[in-house]
mmCIF file of C-alpha atoms in Angstrom:
data_model
loop_
_atom_site.group_PDB
_atom_site.id
_atom_site.type_symbol
_atom_site.label_atom_id
_atom_site.label_comp_id
_atom_site.label_asym_id
_atom_site.label_seq_id
_atom_site.Cartn_x
_atom_site.Cartn_y
_atom_site.Cartn_z
ATOM 1 C CA MET A 1 -11.080 -41.304 -25.035
ATOM 2 C CA GLU A 2 -7.510 -41.846 -27.302
ATOM 3 C CA VAL A 3 -7.517 -42.989 -30.718
ATOM 4 C CA GLY A 4 -4.892 -45.028 -31.799
ATOM 5 C CA ILE A 5 -4.408 -47.218 -35.040
ATOM 6 C CA LEU A 6 -3.766 -50.833 -34.832
ATOM 7 C CA ALA A 7 -1.301 -51.905 -37.507
ATOM 8 C CA ASP A 8 -0.413 -54.711 -39.299
ATOM 9 C CA GLN A 9 3.609 -54.001 -40.242
ATOM 10 C CA ARG A 10 4.370 -53.362 -44.288
ATOM 11 C CA ALA A 11 7.741 -52.545 -45.707
ATOM 12 C CA PRO A 12 9.886 -49.606 -44.456
ATOM 13 C CA GLU A 13 8.618 -47.045 -46.853
ATOM 14 C CA THR A 14 5.062 -47.975 -46.367
ATOM 15 C CA MET A 15 5.114 -47.219 -42.540
ATOM 16 C CA ARG A 16 7.713 -44.451 -43.084
ATOM 17 C CA ARG A 17 4.508 -43.035 -45.070
ATOM 18 C CA TRP A 18 2.056 -44.120 -42.121
ATOM 19 C CA THR A 19 3.522 -42.910 -39.413
ATOM 20 C CA ALA A 20 3.284 -39.501 -41.082
ATOM 21 C CA ALA A 21 -0.309 -39.770 -42.023
ATOM 22 C CA VAL A 22 -0.682 -41.156 -38.393
ATOM 23 C CA GLU A 23 0.695 -37.978 -37.022
ATOM 24 C CA ALA A 24 -0.743 -35.197 -39.469
ATOM 25 C CA ALA A 25 -4.429 -37.317 -38.534
ATOM 26 C CA ASN A 26 -3.812 -36.179 -34.935
ATOM 27 C CA ILE A 27 -3.936 -40.042 -33.647
ATOM 28 C CA ASP A 28 -2.772 -40.624 -29.824
ATOM 29 C CA ILE A 29 -1.194 -44.364 -31.054
ATOM 30 C CA PHE A 30 0.070 -46.108 -33.453
ATOM 31 C CA ALA A 31 0.443 -50.129 -32.114
ATOM 32 C CA GLN A 32 2.225 -52.855 -33.629
ATOM 33 C CA GLY A 33 1.948 -56.723 -33.600
ATOM 34 C CA ASP A 34 3.972 -59.821 -32.824
ATOM 35 C CA SER A 35 3.560 -62.519 -35.284
ATOM 36 C CA GLN A 36 6.483 -63.032 -36.763
ATOM 37 C CA CYS A 37 5.228 -65.348 -39.692
ATOM 38 C CA MET A 38 2.329 -63.707 -40.904
ATOM 39 C CA LYS A 39 4.323 -59.735 -40.444
ATOM 40 C CA ARG A 40 7.496 -57.898 -40.699
ATOM 41 C CA GLU A 41 9.664 -57.904 -36.941
ATOM 42 C CA VAL A 42 7.810 -55.801 -34.643
ATOM 43 C CA TYR A 43 10.492 -53.829 -32.999
ATOM 44 C CA SER A 44 12.243 -53.419 -35.702
ATOM 45 C CA THR A 45 9.448 -51.429 -37.266
ATOM 46 C CA MET A 46 8.404 -50.483 -33.422
ATOM 47 C CA ALA A 47 11.889 -49.094 -33.607
ATOM 48 C CA LEU A 48 11.626 -47.241 -38.026
ATOM 49 C CA VAL A 49 7.894 -45.709 -35.908
ATOM 50 C CA ALA A 50 10.193 -44.020 -33.668
ATOM 51 C CA GLU A 51 12.751 -42.595 -35.149
ATOM 52 C CA ASN A 52 10.180 -41.195 -37.432
ATOM 53 C CA SER A 53 7.579 -39.812 -35.507
ATOM 54 C CA SER A 54 7.163 -37.315 -32.850
ATOM 55 C CA SER A 55 4.149 -37.662 -30.149
ATOM 56 C CA VAL A 56 2.319 -40.822 -31.035
ATOM 57 C CA ARG A 57 2.646 -43.428 -28.178
ATOM 58 C CA LEU A 58 4.037 -46.710 -29.216
ATOM 59 C CA PRO A 59 2.511 -49.865 -27.865
ATOM 60 C CA VAL A 60 3.096 -53.823 -29.177
ATOM 61 C CA VAL A 61 -0.615 -55.233 -29.637
ATOM 62 C CA CYS A 62 0.770 -57.964 -28.314
ATOM 63 C CA THR A 63 3.481 -60.285 -27.893
ATOM 64 C CA ASN A 64 3.279 -63.395 -25.870
ATOM 65 C CA PRO A 65 5.476 -65.342 -23.515
ATOM 66 C CA VAL A 66 5.941 -68.679 -25.906
ATOM 67 C CA THR A 67 7.333 -66.711 -28.613
ATOM 68 C CA ARG A 68 10.085 -64.881 -26.703
ATOM 69 C CA HIS A 69 12.089 -65.351 -23.386
ATOM 70 C CA PRO A 70 10.825 -62.554 -20.761
ATOM 71 C CA THR A 71 14.658 -61.071 -20.859
ATOM 72 C CA VAL A 72 14.607 -61.117 -24.799
ATOM 73 C CA THR A 73 10.826 -58.473 -24.892
ATOM 74 C CA ALA A 74 12.645 -56.656 -21.570
ATOM 75 C CA GLY A 75 15.410 -55.741 -24.357
ATOM 76 C CA ALA A 76 13.085 -55.102 -26.614
ATOM 77 C CA ILE A 77 10.894 -52.859 -25.362
ATOM 78 C CA ALA A 78 13.526 -50.859 -23.717
ATOM 79 C CA THR A 79 15.031 -50.029 -26.730
ATOM 80 C CA VAL A 80 12.235 -48.926 -28.184
ATOM 81 C CA ASP A 81 11.286 -46.759 -25.230
ATOM 82 C CA GLU A 82 15.386 -45.385 -25.596
ATOM 83 C CA ILE A 83 14.758 -44.559 -29.156
ATOM 84 C CA SER A 84 11.258 -43.364 -28.269
ATOM 85 C CA ASP A 85 12.365 -40.978 -25.028
ATOM 86 C CA GLY A 86 9.543 -43.044 -23.197
ATOM 87 C CA ARG A 87 6.558 -43.738 -25.575
ATOM 88 C CA ALA A 88 6.532 -47.288 -25.604
ATOM 89 C CA ILE A 89 4.430 -49.988 -24.403
ATOM 90 C CA LEU A 90 5.094 -53.604 -23.278
ATOM 91 C CA GLY A 91 1.156 -55.085 -24.480
ATOM 92 C CA MET A 92 1.088 -59.108 -23.426
ATOM 93 C CA GLY A 93 -0.653 -62.149 -24.252
ATOM 94 C CA THR A 94 -1.352 -65.685 -24.014
ATOM 95 C CA GLY A 95 -0.103 -65.636 -27.841
ATOM 96 C CA ASP A 96 -2.222 -66.446 -31.241
ATOM 97 C CA SER A 97 -1.072 -67.138 -34.500
ATOM 98 C CA ALA A 98 2.479 -66.155 -33.317
ATOM 99 C CA VAL A 99 2.651 -69.254 -31.223
ATOM 100 C CA ARG A 100 -0.260 -71.039 -33.603
ATOM 101 C CA ASN A 101 2.142 -70.939 -36.729
ATOM 102 C CA THR A 102 5.087 -73.134 -35.009
ATOM 103 C CA GLU A 103 5.411 -76.253 -32.899
ATOM 104 C CA LEU A 104 4.277 -74.202 -29.250
ATOM 105 C CA THR A 105 1.007 -73.741 -27.610
ATOM 106 C CA PRO A 106 0.116 -70.536 -26.204
ATOM 107 C CA ALA A 107 0.709 -69.543 -22.314
ATOM 108 C CA THR A 108 -1.392 -70.173 -19.843
ATOM 109 C CA VAL A 109 -2.824 -67.224 -17.944
ATOM 110 C CA SER A 110 -0.415 -68.082 -14.728
ATOM 111 C CA GLU A 111 2.850 -68.109 -17.333
ATOM 112 C CA VAL A 112 1.268 -64.131 -18.386
ATOM 113 C CA HIS A 113 1.628 -63.467 -14.736
ATOM 114 C CA ASP A 114 5.472 -65.237 -14.039
ATOM 115 C CA SER A 115 6.191 -63.248 -17.459
ATOM 116 C CA MET A 116 5.089 -59.554 -16.658
ATOM 117 C CA ARG A 117 6.528 -59.729 -13.187
ATOM 118 C CA MET A 118 9.450 -61.123 -14.199
ATOM 119 C CA ILE A 119 9.970 -58.240 -17.315
ATOM 120 C CA ARG A 120 8.248 -55.662 -14.873
ATOM 121 C CA GLU A 121 11.373 -56.235 -12.041
ATOM 122 C CA LEU A 122 13.859 -56.345 -14.948
ATOM 123 C CA LEU A 123 13.348 -53.503 -15.765
ATOM 124 C CA ARG A 124 12.668 -51.508 -12.946
ATOM 125 C CA THR A 125 15.738 -52.844 -10.984
ATOM 126 C CA GLY A 126 17.385 -54.849 -13.598
ATOM 127 C CA ARG A 127 16.798 -58.946 -11.341
ATOM 128 C CA ALA A 128 14.293 -61.074 -11.513
ATOM 129 C CA GLU A 129 14.321 -64.721 -10.396
ATOM 130 C CA ARG A 130 12.769 -67.499 -12.544
ATOM 131 C CA LYS A 131 12.650 -71.487 -11.256
ATOM 132 C CA GLY A 132 14.794 -70.132 -8.686
ATOM 133 C CA GLU A 133 17.228 -68.705 -11.268
ATOM 134 C CA GLU A 134 18.357 -65.002 -10.967
ATOM 135 C CA LEU A 135 17.702 -63.431 -14.058
ATOM 136 C CA THR A 136 20.454 -59.416 -14.474
ATOM 137 C CA PHE A 137 19.572 -57.442 -17.155
ATOM 138 C CA SER A 138 23.408 -54.965 -16.692
ATOM 139 C CA TRP A 139 22.650 -52.347 -18.892
ATOM 140 C CA TRP A 140 19.624 -51.081 -18.736
ATOM 141 C CA ASP A 141 19.469 -47.416 -16.093
ATOM 142 C CA ALA A 142 15.743 -47.193 -16.187
ATOM 143 C CA GLU A 143 14.745 -43.436 -16.147
ATOM 144 C CA ARG A 144 10.784 -44.780 -16.425
ATOM 145 C CA THR A 145 9.612 -48.112 -16.782
ATOM 146 C CA PRO A 146 7.748 -48.945 -20.052
ATOM 147 C CA PRO A 147 3.872 -49.350 -19.490
ATOM 148 C CA ILE A 148 3.013 -52.309 -19.115
ATOM 149 C CA PHE A 149 -0.858 -54.066 -20.786
ATOM 150 C CA LEU A 150 -2.322 -56.566 -20.873
ATOM 151 C CA VAL A 151 -4.288 -57.788 -23.953
ATOM 152 C CA GLY A 152 -7.247 -60.016 -23.526
ATOM 153 C CA GLY A 153 -10.601 -61.312 -23.913
ATOM 154 C CA GLY A 154 -11.169 -63.870 -21.127
ATOM 155 C CA PRO A 155 -12.577 -63.636 -18.043
ATOM 156 C CA LYS A 156 -9.569 -64.300 -16.628
ATOM 157 C CA MET A 157 -7.019 -62.485 -18.266
ATOM 158 C CA LEU A 158 -8.787 -59.587 -17.580
ATOM 159 C CA ALA A 159 -8.606 -60.404 -13.849
ATOM 160 C CA LEU A 160 -5.169 -60.596 -13.961
ATOM 161 C CA GLY A 161 -4.835 -57.532 -15.495
ATOM 162 C CA GLY A 162 -6.722 -55.609 -13.287
ATOM 163 C CA GLU A 163 -4.208 -57.484 -10.428
ATOM 164 C CA ILE A 164 -1.094 -56.248 -11.859
ATOM 165 C CA ALA A 165 -1.149 -54.684 -15.539
ATOM 166 C CA ASP A 166 -0.494 -50.632 -16.120
ATOM 167 C CA GLY A 167 -3.602 -50.845 -18.647
ATOM 168 C CA VAL A 168 -5.688 -53.475 -20.463
ATOM 169 C CA VAL A 169 -6.451 -54.388 -24.106
ATOM 170 C CA TYR A 170 -9.623 -56.038 -24.791
ATOM 171 C CA GLY A 171 -10.469 -56.908 -27.661
ATOM 172 C CA GLY A 172 -13.914 -59.344 -27.184
ATOM 173 C CA ALA A 173 -16.053 -57.285 -28.354
ATOM 174 C CA VAL A 174 -17.479 -53.559 -28.366
ATOM 175 C CA THR A 175 -21.031 -53.472 -27.793
ATOM 176 C CA PRO A 176 -22.066 -51.623 -23.947
ATOM 177 C CA GLU A 177 -22.951 -55.355 -22.959
ATOM 178 C CA LYS A 178 -19.280 -56.911 -23.450
ATOM 179 C CA ILE A 179 -17.793 -53.624 -22.262
ATOM 180 C CA ALA A 180 -19.179 -53.547 -19.134
ATOM 181 C CA TRP A 181 -18.565 -57.192 -18.556
ATOM 182 C CA ALA A 182 -14.956 -56.906 -20.024
ATOM 183 C CA ARG A 183 -14.170 -54.084 -17.268
ATOM 184 C CA SER A 184 -16.041 -55.394 -14.640
ATOM 185 C CA LYS A 185 -13.646 -58.474 -15.015
ATOM 186 C CA VAL A 186 -10.754 -55.949 -14.646
ATOM 187 C CA ARG A 187 -12.598 -54.311 -11.998
ATOM 188 C CA GLN A 188 -12.643 -57.696 -9.829
ATOM 189 C CA GLY A 189 -9.028 -58.477 -10.435
ATOM 190 C CA ALA A 190 -7.725 -55.009 -8.891
ATOM 191 C CA ASP A 191 -10.391 -54.693 -5.986
ATOM 192 C CA ASP A 192 -9.255 -58.194 -5.443
ATOM 193 C CA ALA A 193 -5.387 -57.375 -5.647
ATOM 194 C CA GLY A 194 -5.859 -53.992 -3.472
ATOM 195 C CA ARG A 195 -5.610 -51.471 -7.018
ATOM 196 C CA ASP A 196 -7.369 -48.707 -7.960
ATOM 197 C CA PRO A 197 -9.560 -49.938 -10.904
ATOM 198 C CA ASP A 198 -9.593 -46.356 -11.379
ATOM 199 C CA GLY A 199 -5.635 -45.711 -12.525
ATOM 200 C CA ILE A 200 -5.995 -49.064 -14.695
ATOM 201 C CA GLU A 201 -6.353 -47.687 -18.774
ATOM 202 C CA PHE A 202 -9.008 -49.557 -20.593
ATOM 203 C CA TRP A 203 -8.774 -50.176 -24.118
ATOM 204 C CA THR A 204 -10.269 -52.191 -27.021
ATOM 205 C CA THR A 205 -9.845 -52.748 -30.557
ATOM 206 C CA ALA A 206 -11.799 -53.332 -33.012
ATOM 207 C CA PRO A 207 -11.626 -53.634 -37.157
ATOM 208 C CA PHE A 208 -12.252 -49.810 -39.454
ATOM 209 C CA GLN A 209 -13.157 -48.910 -41.869
ATOM 210 C CA VAL A 210 -14.945 -45.667 -42.961
ATOM 211 C CA ALA A 211 -16.048 -45.455 -46.184
ATOM 212 C CA ASP A 212 -18.809 -43.826 -48.750
ATOM 213 C CA THR A 213 -21.459 -46.360 -47.231
ATOM 214 C CA ARG A 214 -21.524 -49.269 -44.315
ATOM 215 C CA GLU A 215 -21.712 -52.010 -47.031
ATOM 216 C CA GLU A 216 -18.438 -50.835 -48.607
ATOM 217 C CA ALA A 217 -16.941 -50.098 -45.439
ATOM 218 C CA LEU A 218 -17.003 -53.583 -44.667
ATOM 219 C CA ASP A 219 -16.426 -55.076 -47.842
ATOM 220 C CA GLU A 220 -12.737 -55.401 -47.220
ATOM 221 C CA LEU A 221 -12.923 -56.483 -43.595
ATOM 222 C CA HIS A 222 -14.445 -59.776 -43.856
ATOM 223 C CA HIS A 223 -10.916 -61.538 -43.024
ATOM 224 C CA ILE A 224 -10.443 -59.719 -40.050
ATOM 225 C CA PHE A 225 -14.116 -60.883 -38.557
ATOM 226 C CA ALA A 226 -13.192 -64.275 -39.617
ATOM 227 C CA ALA A 227 -9.892 -63.915 -37.510
ATOM 228 C CA ALA A 228 -12.215 -61.781 -34.599
ATOM 229 C CA ALA A 229 -14.491 -66.026 -34.947
ATOM 230 C CA HIS A 230 -11.902 -68.113 -34.680
ATOM 231 C CA ILE A 231 -10.305 -66.077 -31.287
ATOM 232 C CA LEU A 232 -13.991 -66.416 -30.146
ATOM 233 C CA SER A 233 -13.905 -69.993 -30.390
ATOM 234 C CA ASN A 234 -10.635 -70.698 -27.959
ATOM 235 C CA ILE A 235 -11.550 -68.140 -25.640
ATOM 236 C CA GLU A 236 -13.436 -70.663 -22.798
ATOM 237 C CA GLY A 237 -16.771 -69.622 -22.480
ATOM 238 C CA GLU A 238 -17.197 -67.087 -24.525
ATOM 239 C CA LEU A 239 -20.001 -68.813 -26.649
ATOM 240 C CA ASP A 240 -22.131 -69.424 -23.492
ATOM 241 C CA ASP A 241 -24.349 -67.216 -23.373
ATOM 242 C CA LEU A 242 -24.704 -66.774 -27.565
ATOM 243 C CA PRO A 243 -28.153 -68.538 -29.872
ATOM 244 C CA GLU A 244 -27.282 -72.049 -30.204
ATOM 245 C CA ASP A 245 -27.116 -71.409 -34.110
ATOM 246 C CA THR A 246 -24.230 -68.680 -34.161
ATOM 247 C CA ALA A 247 -22.547 -70.957 -32.022
ATOM 248 C CA ARG A 248 -22.549 -73.908 -33.376
ATOM 249 C CA SER A 249 -20.997 -71.879 -36.722
ATOM 250 C CA ILE A 250 -18.592 -69.867 -35.293
ATOM 251 C CA ARG A 251 -16.818 -73.493 -34.063
ATOM 252 C CA GLN A 252 -17.369 -74.599 -36.917
ATOM 253 C CA LEU A 253 -15.270 -71.109 -38.353
ATOM 254 C CA GLY A 254 -13.017 -72.055 -35.434
ATOM 255 C CA GLU A 255 -12.135 -75.433 -36.443
ATOM 256 C CA GLU A 256 -11.436 -75.101 -40.660
ATOM 257 C CA TYR A 257 -9.870 -71.357 -39.944
ATOM 258 C CA ARG A 258 -6.624 -71.060 -40.982
ATOM 259 C CA PRO A 259 -3.800 -70.137 -39.250
ATOM 260 C CA ASP A 260 -0.972 -69.459 -41.082
ATOM 261 C CA VAL A 261 -3.482 -66.827 -43.335
ATOM 262 C CA HIS A 262 -4.184 -65.264 -40.119
ATOM 263 C CA ASN A 263 -5.669 -61.398 -41.348
ATOM 264 C CA THR A 264 -4.076 -61.836 -44.974
ATOM 265 C CA LEU A 265 -6.496 -59.668 -47.178
ATOM 266 C CA ASP A 266 -5.611 -61.377 -50.137
ATOM 267 C CA GLU A 267 -5.876 -65.203 -49.489
ATOM 268 C CA PRO A 268 -9.144 -65.485 -49.423
ATOM 269 C CA HIS A 269 -9.647 -69.020 -47.637
ATOM 270 C CA ASN A 270 -10.945 -67.300 -43.979
ATOM 271 C CA ALA A 271 -12.419 -64.512 -45.615
ATOM 272 C CA GLU A 272 -14.653 -66.662 -47.329
ATOM 273 C CA LEU A 273 -15.724 -68.640 -43.732
ATOM 274 C CA ILE A 274 -17.652 -65.576 -42.439
ATOM 275 C CA GLU A 275 -20.040 -65.507 -45.543
ATOM 276 C CA LYS A 276 -19.989 -69.661 -45.999
ATOM 277 C CA TYR A 277 -21.801 -69.696 -42.040
ATOM 278 C CA ASP A 278 -23.132 -66.524 -42.370
ATOM 279 C CA LEU A 279 -21.779 -64.296 -39.625
ATOM 280 C CA LEU A 280 -21.077 -60.589 -41.317
ATOM 281 C CA GLU A 281 -23.826 -59.232 -39.851
ATOM 282 C CA PHE A 282 -23.272 -60.628 -36.071
ATOM 283 C CA MET A 283 -19.205 -60.323 -36.181
ATOM 284 C CA SER A 284 -19.374 -56.489 -37.277
ATOM 285 C CA ASP A 285 -21.872 -55.402 -34.935
ATOM 286 C CA ARG A 286 -20.490 -57.186 -32.194
ATOM 287 C CA ILE A 287 -16.556 -56.247 -32.844
ATOM 288 C CA GLY A 288 -16.004 -53.834 -35.649
ATOM 289 C CA ILE A 289 -15.767 -49.995 -35.984
ATOM 290 C CA ALA A 290 -16.787 -49.434 -40.571
ATOM 291 C CA GLY A 291 -19.353 -47.517 -41.995
ATOM 292 C CA THR A 292 -19.517 -43.605 -42.941
ATOM 293 C CA ALA A 293 -17.855 -41.211 -40.945
ATOM 294 C CA GLU A 294 -21.066 -40.102 -39.173
ATOM 295 C CA GLN A 295 -21.692 -43.370 -37.903
ATOM 296 C CA VAL A 296 -17.439 -44.466 -36.819
ATOM 297 C CA VAL A 297 -18.324 -41.309 -34.958
ATOM 298 C CA ASP A 298 -21.839 -42.155 -33.637
ATOM 299 C CA GLN A 299 -20.011 -45.279 -32.627
ATOM 300 C CA LEU A 300 -16.623 -43.704 -31.064
ATOM 301 C CA HIS A 301 -19.211 -41.388 -28.809
ATOM 302 C CA GLU A 302 -20.886 -44.180 -27.423
ATOM 303 C CA LEU A 303 -17.721 -45.818 -26.223
ATOM 304 C CA ARG A 304 -15.965 -42.686 -24.623
ATOM 305 C CA GLU A 305 -19.824 -43.102 -23.180
ATOM 306 C CA MET A 306 -18.309 -46.583 -21.565
ATOM 307 C CA GLY A 307 -15.795 -45.641 -19.869
ATOM 308 C CA VAL A 308 -13.309 -46.697 -22.565
ATOM 309 C CA ASP A 309 -9.957 -44.605 -22.612
ATOM 310 C CA GLY A 310 -8.406 -45.900 -25.896
ATOM 311 C CA VAL A 311 -9.503 -47.692 -29.221
ATOM 312 C CA LEU A 312 -7.365 -49.666 -31.396
ATOM 313 C CA LEU A 313 -9.017 -48.638 -34.705
ATOM 314 C CA ALA A 314 -7.466 -51.765 -36.801
ATOM 315 C CA PRO A 315 -7.474 -51.186 -41.273
ATOM 316 C CA ARG A 316 -6.777 -54.209 -42.751
ATOM 317 C CA VAL A 317 -7.489 -53.326 -45.844
ATOM 318 C CA SER A 318 -5.838 -52.818 -48.989
ATOM 319 C CA ASP A 319 -4.689 -49.078 -48.793
ATOM 320 C CA PRO A 320 -4.207 -48.241 -44.689
ATOM 321 C CA ILE A 321 -2.823 -44.826 -45.557
ATOM 322 C CA GLU A 322 -5.699 -43.588 -47.643
ATOM 323 C CA THR A 323 -8.243 -44.873 -44.975
ATOM 324 C CA THR A 324 -6.061 -43.247 -42.053
ATOM 325 C CA GLU A 325 -6.131 -40.035 -43.683
ATOM 326 C CA ARG A 326 -9.823 -39.779 -44.300
ATOM 327 C CA LEU A 327 -9.941 -40.838 -40.495
ATOM 328 C CA GLY A 328 -7.824 -37.763 -39.818
ATOM 329 C CA ARG A 329 -9.961 -35.510 -42.333
ATOM 330 C CA GLU A 330 -13.859 -37.070 -41.154
ATOM 331 C CA VAL A 331 -13.329 -38.457 -37.995
ATOM 332 C CA VAL A 332 -11.148 -37.280 -35.259
ATOM 333 C CA PRO A 333 -12.064 -34.054 -35.261
ATOM 334 C CA GLU A 334 -15.141 -34.948 -34.265
ATOM 335 C CA VAL A 335 -14.443 -37.034 -31.122
#
């Protein structure tokens, strides 16, 4: 199982130091997110990381087909792939904060499907059709096509990943029950399309911190647990199997959540919603990998036993470089 970091893009000098820490820690993946109102521009940052690294895989987790035209995305990921000597990965989803902080709405599953098809055709052949018109991508002379992953949490998106993607990034939970459920949806999509499900990488993501105690580790993660609860509140059917009190609390949190400060550490509004609706224990158990080094190692071993191919740890904390260095010293050697 590969271990990765899912970053929130910071100042260029910080990203250079963070990249060095990731490689020194023998971490396999250094992923960046695409949310233009909340983070620095993703492909510029990926190019900087590529120039300052030599081994890590470089996914965008994730972009969307709403704020970026397929030709824009294809050109961006192809350029990063050139700079990095073939280490780029494109992750595509429906769009959350990147879309919700504009006047636009998230993409439908069919729109994601169509965009992924066009991007793959552009990267493979230099041509794709959209609404009866041919798109031409003349500069890219591909010796390889960057892998395209589907990023999602609902059953239709997971099945779409099994149907057409090189890999799936599931962010819904890290519990055995939910991992098994998500993998079954990917397998169903692959089977329906006549594909080998074992050839599709399955990754998961998790808010992350390692500290001397679990309580200390959770202390800075309230905002990201709120972000995850907000996402859960928008996935059709995701709350159906939860206790009614928990489902109601997540819905209420979702109604009060502010996308304009999504995943923002120093803005307390969203973080305070976790305490307001008493969701810290539920969300940390469901989606978090946080605690002492020994506890984190145990959780990663469990994910490997579940058949997870890669885990992206998201240290949305005040000093992610220190957290990355501690991950490298105390966790990575054990997994």
